[in-house]
């Protein structure tokens, strides 16, 4: 995969060239920021200049346009670029990369383990170390909030499929200079939950974020709606007052006039209710969520099996994961409750439990994992 860093071009320019290279299109750089491009077969062009011949002249710099009157400006938000971005998204819905260039022989692993992990009162020894590919999946969700206005946003979230929990350092695992299409070195896969299960976890997490965002927007919306309803009610109150004034002035044919006023009052009341209902309807917030894209990143990590020994205790075992990207031990799920922790206790019977499992965990339940 071509490196994206160290490229003097704008991200949009770099995207266009990669897009054309990958999809079978052709580009020719006429001068800096001006290109002749032939789009891949089947790409439908938005109508406009230059779309007849199949070759387009594109300028990324608006100042180049006077010199190239046939050129189209390529910038975010133009129909052409929207179309290309959309097409790239459709083509790249799901991808898989391998993370490369990691040091799988960390210096002094045992001491680093002992520094980050405690299993009281035991001593930690390394039994085995295996390098495996650990899958992590980045999901990009698009959400739209629709009410009297529309707002869209893209929310990314990554899940570690080995432990089934969120990956916080999303940017680091997506470093384009470290992702490759082929594994190096080839490694066996670590145990992992399915992509489907990972998606469910990601979706659950995103829904919680969206609920929080929606609550804020909902509150603002209902405040705005209340203000508008207040104004509306004032308007109709004024109208009713005016009808009452007319009543005082009316003299001749009083009965007929009273009938007309009653009809008018009723019509006003109906109109008021209708308009309030309309306002409430418009102020309802709808949120919509869809998965745009996902990327699976297979990252080499070390699965380290440790034994923990203490006098008068049966020997315990624990699997821990060394992440060579962050150079840390990942928080270890408690063998009893599954809660991630760095502090454990070894029972007499050889079971390793977290602090919250300690009192009831003695002689405890069978391991979940
Ligand atoms: Zn526990």
Short mmCIF file of C-alpha atoms and ligand atoms in Angstrom, two decimals:
data_model
loop_
_atom_site.label_atom_id
_atom_site.label_comp_id
_atom_site.label_asym_id
_atom_site.label_seq_id
_atom_site.Cartn_x
_atom_site.Cartn_y
_atom_site.Cartn_z
CA UNK A 1 0.00 0.00 0.00
CA UNK A 2 1.28 3.41 -0.95
CA UNK A 3 2.24 5.65 1.89
CA UNK A 4 0.01 8.65 2.40
CA UNK A 5 2.45 10.58 4.52
CA UNK A 6 5.23 12.66 3.07
CA UNK A 7 2.96 13.45 0.13
CA UNK A 8 2.91 17.16 -0.68
CA UNK A 9 -0.55 16.87 -2.20
CA UNK A 10 -3.78 17.76 -0.45
CA UNK A 11 -5.75 14.81 0.95
CA UNK A 12 -8.34 15.24 -1.80
CA UNK A 13 -5.68 15.13 -4.52
CA UNK A 14 -4.07 12.08 -2.97
CA UNK A 15 -7.50 10.46 -2.71
CA UNK A 16 -8.26 11.12 -6.38
CA UNK A 17 -5.01 9.57 -7.57
CA UNK A 18 -5.41 6.51 -5.35
CA UNK A 19 -9.03 6.16 -6.38
CA UNK A 20 -8.13 6.25 -10.09
CA UNK A 21 -5.19 3.86 -9.65
CA UNK A 22 -7.37 1.35 -7.80
CA UNK A 23 -10.43 1.56 -10.01
CA UNK A 24 -8.79 1.46 -13.42
CA UNK A 25 -9.00 5.16 -14.22
CA UNK A 26 -6.17 7.26 -15.61
CA UNK A 27 -4.67 10.52 -14.46
CA UNK A 28 -2.11 12.86 -15.96
CA UNK A 29 -0.68 15.76 -14.02
CA UNK A 30 -0.63 18.75 -16.40
CA UNK A 31 0.86 21.08 -13.84
CA UNK A 32 0.75 21.17 -10.05
CA UNK A 33 -2.88 20.81 -8.95
CA UNK A 34 -4.23 20.45 -12.50
CA UNK A 35 -5.00 17.01 -13.93
CA UNK A 36 -6.49 15.36 -16.96
CA UNK A 37 -8.36 12.31 -15.75
CA UNK A 38 -10.28 9.51 -17.37
CA UNK A 39 -12.71 7.98 -14.93
CA UNK A 40 -13.12 4.18 -14.77
CA UNK A 41 -15.74 2.65 -17.06
CA UNK A 42 -19.24 2.85 -15.70
CA UNK A 43 -18.66 5.93 -13.57
CA UNK A 44 -21.61 8.15 -14.17
CA UNK A 45 -20.61 11.77 -14.45
CA UNK A 46 -22.64 14.61 -13.12
CA UNK A 47 -23.63 16.78 -16.03
CA UNK A 48 -21.33 19.65 -16.70
CA UNK A 49 -18.41 20.80 -18.70
CA UNK A 50 -16.12 18.26 -20.23
CA UNK A 51 -18.27 15.24 -19.53
CA UNK A 52 -18.76 14.44 -23.20
CA UNK A 53 -15.30 13.20 -24.18
CA UNK A 54 -14.77 10.94 -21.15
CA UNK A 55 -11.70 12.96 -20.15
CA UNK A 56 -12.00 15.64 -17.52
CA UNK A 57 -9.64 18.42 -16.66
CA UNK A 58 -9.65 18.97 -12.93
CA UNK A 59 -8.13 21.81 -10.98
CA UNK A 60 -7.61 21.56 -7.25
CA UNK A 61 -6.56 25.18 -7.07
CA UNK A 62 -9.28 27.77 -7.86
CA UNK A 63 -6.56 30.17 -9.04
CA UNK A 64 -5.67 27.78 -11.85
CA UNK A 65 -9.17 28.03 -13.33
CA UNK A 66 -8.67 31.21 -15.44
CA UNK A 67 -5.80 29.52 -17.26
CA UNK A 68 -7.81 26.36 -17.82
CA UNK A 69 -11.32 27.47 -18.77
CA UNK A 70 -12.43 23.90 -19.52
CA UNK A 71 -11.38 22.66 -16.09
CA UNK A 72 -13.73 21.75 -13.30
CA UNK A 73 -12.86 22.74 -9.79
CA UNK A 74 -12.37 19.67 -7.61
CA UNK A 75 -13.24 20.48 -4.03
CA UNK A 76 -15.34 18.99 -1.28
CA UNK A 77 -19.03 19.55 -1.89
CA UNK A 78 -18.85 19.72 -5.70
CA UNK A 79 -21.08 17.13 -7.43
CA UNK A 80 -18.12 15.40 -9.10
CA UNK A 81 -16.15 14.94 -5.89
CA UNK A 82 -19.30 13.89 -4.01
CA UNK A 83 -19.89 11.26 -6.66
CA UNK A 84 -16.30 9.96 -6.51
CA UNK A 85 -16.27 9.86 -2.71
CA UNK A 86 -19.57 8.00 -2.71
CA UNK A 87 -18.32 5.53 -5.27
CA UNK A 88 -15.11 4.94 -3.28
CA UNK A 89 -17.21 4.34 -0.19
CA UNK A 90 -19.40 1.80 -2.00
CA UNK A 91 -16.33 -0.02 -3.29
CA UNK A 92 -14.58 0.06 0.05
CA UNK A 93 -17.43 -0.96 2.36
CA UNK A 94 -15.32 -3.58 4.10
CA UNK A 95 -11.60 -4.08 4.08
CA UNK A 96 -8.91 -6.01 5.85
CA UNK A 97 -5.33 -5.03 6.58
CA UNK A 98 -2.43 -6.42 8.54
CA UNK A 99 -0.52 -4.25 10.93
CA UNK A 100 3.21 -4.52 10.23
CA UNK A 101 6.55 -3.45 11.62
CA UNK A 102 6.01 -4.37 15.28
CA UNK A 103 8.68 -5.66 17.62
CA UNK A 104 7.55 -9.10 18.73
CA UNK A 105 10.54 -9.68 20.98
CA UNK A 106 10.18 -7.02 23.64
CA UNK A 107 13.13 -6.49 25.92
CA UNK A 108 12.71 -7.85 29.45
CA UNK A 109 9.10 -8.93 29.07
CA UNK A 110 9.03 -10.66 32.47
CA UNK A 111 9.91 -7.51 34.38
CA UNK A 112 7.49 -5.40 32.39
CA UNK A 113 4.80 -7.97 33.23
CA UNK A 114 5.68 -7.90 36.90
CA UNK A 115 5.59 -4.10 36.93
CA UNK A 116 2.11 -3.78 35.42
CA UNK A 117 0.39 -6.82 36.85
CA UNK A 118 0.11 -7.99 40.43
CA UNK A 119 -1.21 -11.33 41.63
CA UNK A 120 -0.94 -11.18 45.42
CA UNK A 121 0.78 -12.86 47.13
CA UNK A 122 2.27 -14.79 44.25
CA UNK A 123 5.29 -14.48 41.96
CA UNK A 124 4.74 -14.29 38.22
CA UNK A 125 6.63 -16.59 35.83
CA UNK A 126 6.29 -16.78 32.07
CA UNK A 127 5.26 -20.24 30.81
CA UNK A 128 4.83 -19.66 27.07
CA UNK A 129 4.82 -16.75 24.65
CA UNK A 130 3.05 -16.98 21.30
CA UNK A 131 2.81 -14.31 18.62
CA UNK A 132 -0.68 -14.32 17.10
CA UNK A 133 -2.81 -12.07 14.93
CA UNK A 134 -5.39 -10.28 17.06
CA UNK A 135 -8.33 -8.87 15.08
CA UNK A 136 -9.56 -5.35 15.74
CA UNK A 137 -12.37 -3.87 13.70
CA UNK A 138 -13.00 -0.18 13.09
CA UNK A 139 -16.61 0.68 12.29
CA UNK A 140 -17.77 4.00 10.87
CA UNK A 141 -21.38 4.78 11.61
CA UNK A 142 -23.30 7.61 10.04
CA UNK A 143 -26.02 9.18 12.06
CA UNK A 144 -28.55 11.78 10.99
CA UNK A 145 -30.67 13.88 13.32
CA UNK A 146 -33.76 15.06 11.53
CA UNK A 147 -36.26 17.59 12.90
CA UNK A 148 -37.01 21.02 11.48
CA UNK A 149 -33.39 20.77 10.32
CA UNK A 150 -31.05 17.94 9.34
CA UNK A 151 -27.65 17.24 10.81
CA UNK A 152 -25.32 14.41 9.85
CA UNK A 153 -22.23 13.09 11.51
CA UNK A 154 -19.86 10.18 11.20
CA UNK A 155 -18.93 8.32 14.37
CA UNK A 156 -16.02 5.88 14.35
CA UNK A 157 -15.55 3.11 16.89
CA UNK A 158 -13.18 0.16 17.08
CA UNK A 159 -13.70 -3.18 18.80
CA UNK A 160 -11.05 -5.65 19.86
CA UNK A 161 -12.51 -9.00 18.80
CA UNK A 162 -10.27 -10.99 21.13
CA UNK A 163 -11.50 -9.41 24.34
CA UNK A 164 -14.77 -8.07 22.90
CA UNK A 165 -14.25 -4.52 24.09
CA UNK A 166 -13.66 -1.06 22.68
CA UNK A 167 -10.24 -0.06 21.36
CA UNK A 168 -9.43 3.46 22.57
CA UNK A 169 -6.41 4.12 20.35
CA UNK A 170 -8.28 4.00 17.05
CA UNK A 171 -5.97 6.42 15.25
CA UNK A 172 -2.91 4.37 16.03
CA UNK A 173 -4.30 1.12 14.67
CA UNK A 174 -5.31 2.95 11.48
CA UNK A 175 -1.85 4.44 10.83
CA UNK A 176 -1.71 4.14 7.02
CA UNK A 177 2.07 3.73 7.02
CA UNK A 178 1.75 0.54 9.11
CA UNK A 179 -1.11 -1.21 7.30
CA UNK A 180 -0.39 -3.77 4.60
CA UNK A 181 -2.50 -6.09 2.48
CA UNK A 182 -0.40 -9.10 3.41
CA UNK A 183 0.69 -10.37 6.79
CA UNK A 184 4.31 -9.96 7.79
CA UNK A 185 5.14 -12.25 9.45
CA UNK A 186 2.37 -14.82 8.87
CA UNK A 187 0.90 -15.76 12.25
CA UNK A 188 -1.90 -17.98 13.51
CA UNK A 189 -5.08 -16.17 14.57
CA UNK A 190 -5.89 -15.48 18.21
CA UNK A 191 -9.20 -16.65 19.60
CA UNK A 192 -11.85 -14.06 18.75
CA UNK A 193 -15.57 -13.37 18.73
CA UNK A 194 -17.29 -13.15 15.33
CA UNK A 195 -17.44 -9.96 13.30
CA UNK A 196 -21.20 -10.01 13.80
CA UNK A 197 -20.81 -10.09 17.58
CA UNK A 198 -18.24 -7.27 17.32
CA UNK A 199 -20.69 -5.24 15.26
CA UNK A 200 -23.39 -5.72 17.92
CA UNK A 201 -21.01 -4.43 20.59
CA UNK A 202 -20.02 -1.42 18.48
CA UNK A 203 -23.62 -0.64 17.65
CA UNK A 204 -24.66 -0.82 21.31
CA UNK A 205 -21.89 1.58 22.24
CA UNK A 206 -22.73 3.99 19.40
CA UNK A 207 -26.42 3.93 20.32
CA UNK A 208 -25.50 5.07 23.82
CA UNK A 209 -23.49 7.98 22.37
CA UNK A 210 -26.32 8.85 20.01
CA UNK A 211 -28.87 8.76 22.82
CA UNK A 212 -26.80 11.33 24.71
CA UNK A 213 -26.46 13.55 21.62
CA UNK A 214 -30.15 13.16 20.83
CA UNK A 215 -31.16 14.12 24.38
CA UNK A 216 -29.26 17.39 24.11
CA UNK A 217 -30.77 18.17 20.75
CA UNK A 218 -34.22 17.10 21.91
CA UNK A 219 -34.02 19.47 24.87
CA UNK A 220 -33.02 22.43 22.67
CA UNK A 221 -35.71 21.54 20.20
CA UNK A 222 -38.49 21.36 22.76
CA UNK A 223 -37.38 24.68 24.29
CA UNK A 224 -37.54 26.28 20.85
CA UNK A 225 -40.90 24.66 20.23
CA UNK A 226 -42.28 25.97 23.56
CA UNK A 227 -41.24 29.51 22.65
CA UNK A 228 -42.99 29.22 19.27
CA UNK A 229 -46.13 27.76 20.85
CA UNK A 230 -46.12 30.62 23.38
CA UNK A 231 -46.05 33.16 20.53
CA UNK A 232 -48.82 31.33 18.70
CA UNK A 233 -51.03 31.25 21.78
CA UNK A 234 -50.47 34.96 22.31
CA UNK A 235 -51.48 35.61 18.71
CA UNK A 236 -54.77 33.72 19.10
CA UNK A 237 -55.47 35.32 22.48
CA UNK A 238 -55.15 38.72 20.74
CA UNK A 239 -57.56 37.58 18.02
CA UNK A 240 -60.13 36.48 20.60
CA UNK A 241 -59.78 39.77 22.41
CA UNK A 242 -60.49 41.59 19.18
CA UNK A 243 -63.68 39.54 18.65
CA UNK A 244 -64.81 40.46 22.15
CA UNK A 245 -64.23 44.13 21.35
CA UNK A 246 -66.43 43.76 18.26
CA UNK A 247 -69.14 42.29 20.50
CA UNK A 248 -69.17 45.42 22.67
CA UNK A 249 -69.50 47.63 19.61
CA UNK A 250 -72.20 45.52 17.94
CA UNK A 251 -75.72 46.93 18.28
CA UNK A 252 -77.99 46.18 15.35
CA UNK A 253 -78.93 42.60 14.55
CA UNK A 254 -77.18 41.52 17.75
CA UNK A 255 -78.36 37.90 17.64
CA UNK A 256 -77.07 37.20 14.14
CA UNK A 257 -73.73 38.87 14.92
CA UNK A 258 -73.34 36.80 18.11
CA UNK A 259 -73.84 33.62 16.07
CA UNK A 260 -71.17 34.66 13.60
CA UNK A 261 -68.78 35.50 16.42
CA UNK A 262 -69.30 32.12 18.04
CA UNK A 263 -68.52 30.41 14.74
CA UNK A 264 -65.41 32.55 14.34
CA UNK A 265 -64.30 31.74 17.91
CA UNK A 266 -64.67 28.02 17.26
CA UNK A 267 -62.77 28.29 13.98
CA UNK A 268 -59.97 30.16 15.74
CA UNK A 269 -59.72 27.49 18.42
CA UNK A 270 -59.51 24.73 15.80
CA UNK A 271 -56.85 26.63 13.86
CA UNK A 272 -54.82 27.21 17.00
CA UNK A 273 -54.87 23.52 17.93
CA UNK A 274 -53.90 22.54 14.41
CA UNK A 275 -50.94 24.89 14.26
CA UNK A 276 -49.69 23.81 17.69
CA UNK A 277 -49.90 20.17 16.58
CA UNK A 278 -47.95 21.07 13.42
CA UNK A 279 -45.23 22.75 15.45
CA UNK A 280 -44.95 19.76 17.76
CA UNK A 281 -44.76 17.44 14.78
CA UNK A 282 -41.95 19.47 13.18
CA UNK A 283 -40.08 19.57 16.46
CA UNK A 284 -39.91 15.82 16.81
CA UNK A 285 -36.38 14.58 16.60
CA UNK A 286 -35.64 11.49 14.58
CA UNK A 287 -32.25 9.87 14.65
CA UNK A 288 -31.16 7.46 12.02
CA UNK A 289 -28.11 5.22 12.13
CA UNK A 290 -26.32 3.21 9.49
CA UNK A 291 -23.01 1.46 9.11
CA UNK A 292 -20.95 3.17 6.43
CA UNK A 293 -17.81 1.12 6.44
CA UNK A 294 -15.70 -1.30 8.39
CA UNK A 295 -12.04 -2.14 8.41
CA UNK A 296 -10.57 -5.21 10.02
CA UNK A 297 -7.00 -4.80 11.24
CA UNK A 298 -5.12 -7.96 12.14
CA UNK A 299 -2.47 -6.90 14.60
CA UNK A 300 0.34 -9.12 15.90
CA UNK A 301 0.39 -9.30 19.70
CA UNK A 302 1.92 -11.72 22.15
CA UNK A 303 -0.28 -14.13 24.03
CA UNK A 304 1.65 -14.80 27.23
CA UNK A 305 0.70 -17.67 29.49
CA UNK A 306 1.90 -16.99 32.99
CA UNK A 307 2.01 -19.13 36.08
CA UNK A 308 1.62 -17.62 39.53
CA UNK A 309 3.11 -19.39 42.53
CA UNK A 310 3.11 -18.74 46.28
CA UNK A 311 3.93 -20.87 49.31
CA UNK A 312 0.95 -22.96 50.55
CA UNK A 313 -1.00 -22.10 47.36
CA UNK A 314 -1.77 -24.26 44.38
CA UNK A 315 -0.20 -22.83 41.21
CA UNK A 316 -2.46 -20.53 39.21
CA UNK A 317 -2.45 -19.65 35.54
CA UNK A 318 -3.44 -16.56 33.62
CA UNK A 319 -3.31 -15.58 29.95
CA UNK A 320 -2.23 -12.03 29.31
CA UNK A 321 -1.74 -10.08 26.08
CA UNK A 322 1.26 -7.90 25.31
CA UNK A 323 0.48 -5.17 22.79
CA UNK A 324 3.72 -4.30 20.97
CA UNK A 325 2.09 -1.20 19.42
CA UNK A 326 1.36 0.47 22.76
CA UNK A 327 4.12 -1.52 24.50
CA UNK A 328 1.78 -2.41 27.33
CA UNK A 329 0.06 -5.39 28.88
CA UNK A 330 -3.63 -5.16 28.05
CA UNK A 331 -5.96 -5.14 31.03
CA UNK A 332 -6.69 -8.77 31.88
CA UNK A 333 -10.29 -9.96 32.20
CA UNK A 334 -10.89 -11.52 35.61
CA UNK A 335 -11.25 -15.30 35.12
CA UNK A 336 -14.37 -15.22 37.30
CA UNK A 337 -16.31 -12.01 36.48
CA UNK A 338 -14.63 -10.93 33.25
CA UNK A 339 -13.98 -7.38 34.47
CA UNK A 340 -10.64 -6.07 33.15
CA UNK A 341 -8.04 -5.44 35.83
CA UNK A 342 -4.33 -5.35 36.62
CA UNK A 343 -4.69 -6.47 40.23
CA UNK A 344 -5.52 -10.02 41.13
CA UNK A 345 -5.28 -12.41 44.04
CA UNK A 346 -4.26 -16.05 44.00
CA UNK A 347 -6.52 -18.31 46.11
CA UNK A 348 -5.19 -21.28 48.03
CA UNK A 349 -6.86 -23.49 45.46
CA UNK A 350 -4.90 -21.86 42.63
CA UNK A 351 -7.68 -19.68 41.26
CA UNK A 352 -6.83 -16.14 40.16
CA UNK A 353 -9.54 -13.57 40.98
CA UNK A 354 -9.93 -9.79 40.78
CA UNK A 355 -10.44 -7.61 43.85
CA UNK A 356 -14.21 -7.50 43.54
CA UNK A 357 -14.38 -11.30 43.28
CA UNK A 358 -12.07 -11.86 46.23
CA UNK A 359 -14.51 -12.38 49.13
CA UNK A 360 -16.96 -14.68 47.36
CA UNK A 361 -14.43 -15.97 44.87
CA UNK A 362 -12.59 -18.21 47.37
CA UNK A 363 -12.75 -21.78 46.17
CA UNK A 364 -14.98 -20.13 43.59
CA UNK A 365 -17.05 -20.63 40.54
CA UNK A 366 -15.63 -22.15 37.37
CA UNK A 367 -13.84 -19.81 34.97
CA UNK A 368 -15.95 -18.08 32.36
CA UNK A 369 -13.17 -17.93 29.83
ZN1 LIG B 1 -13.64 -10.65 39.08
#
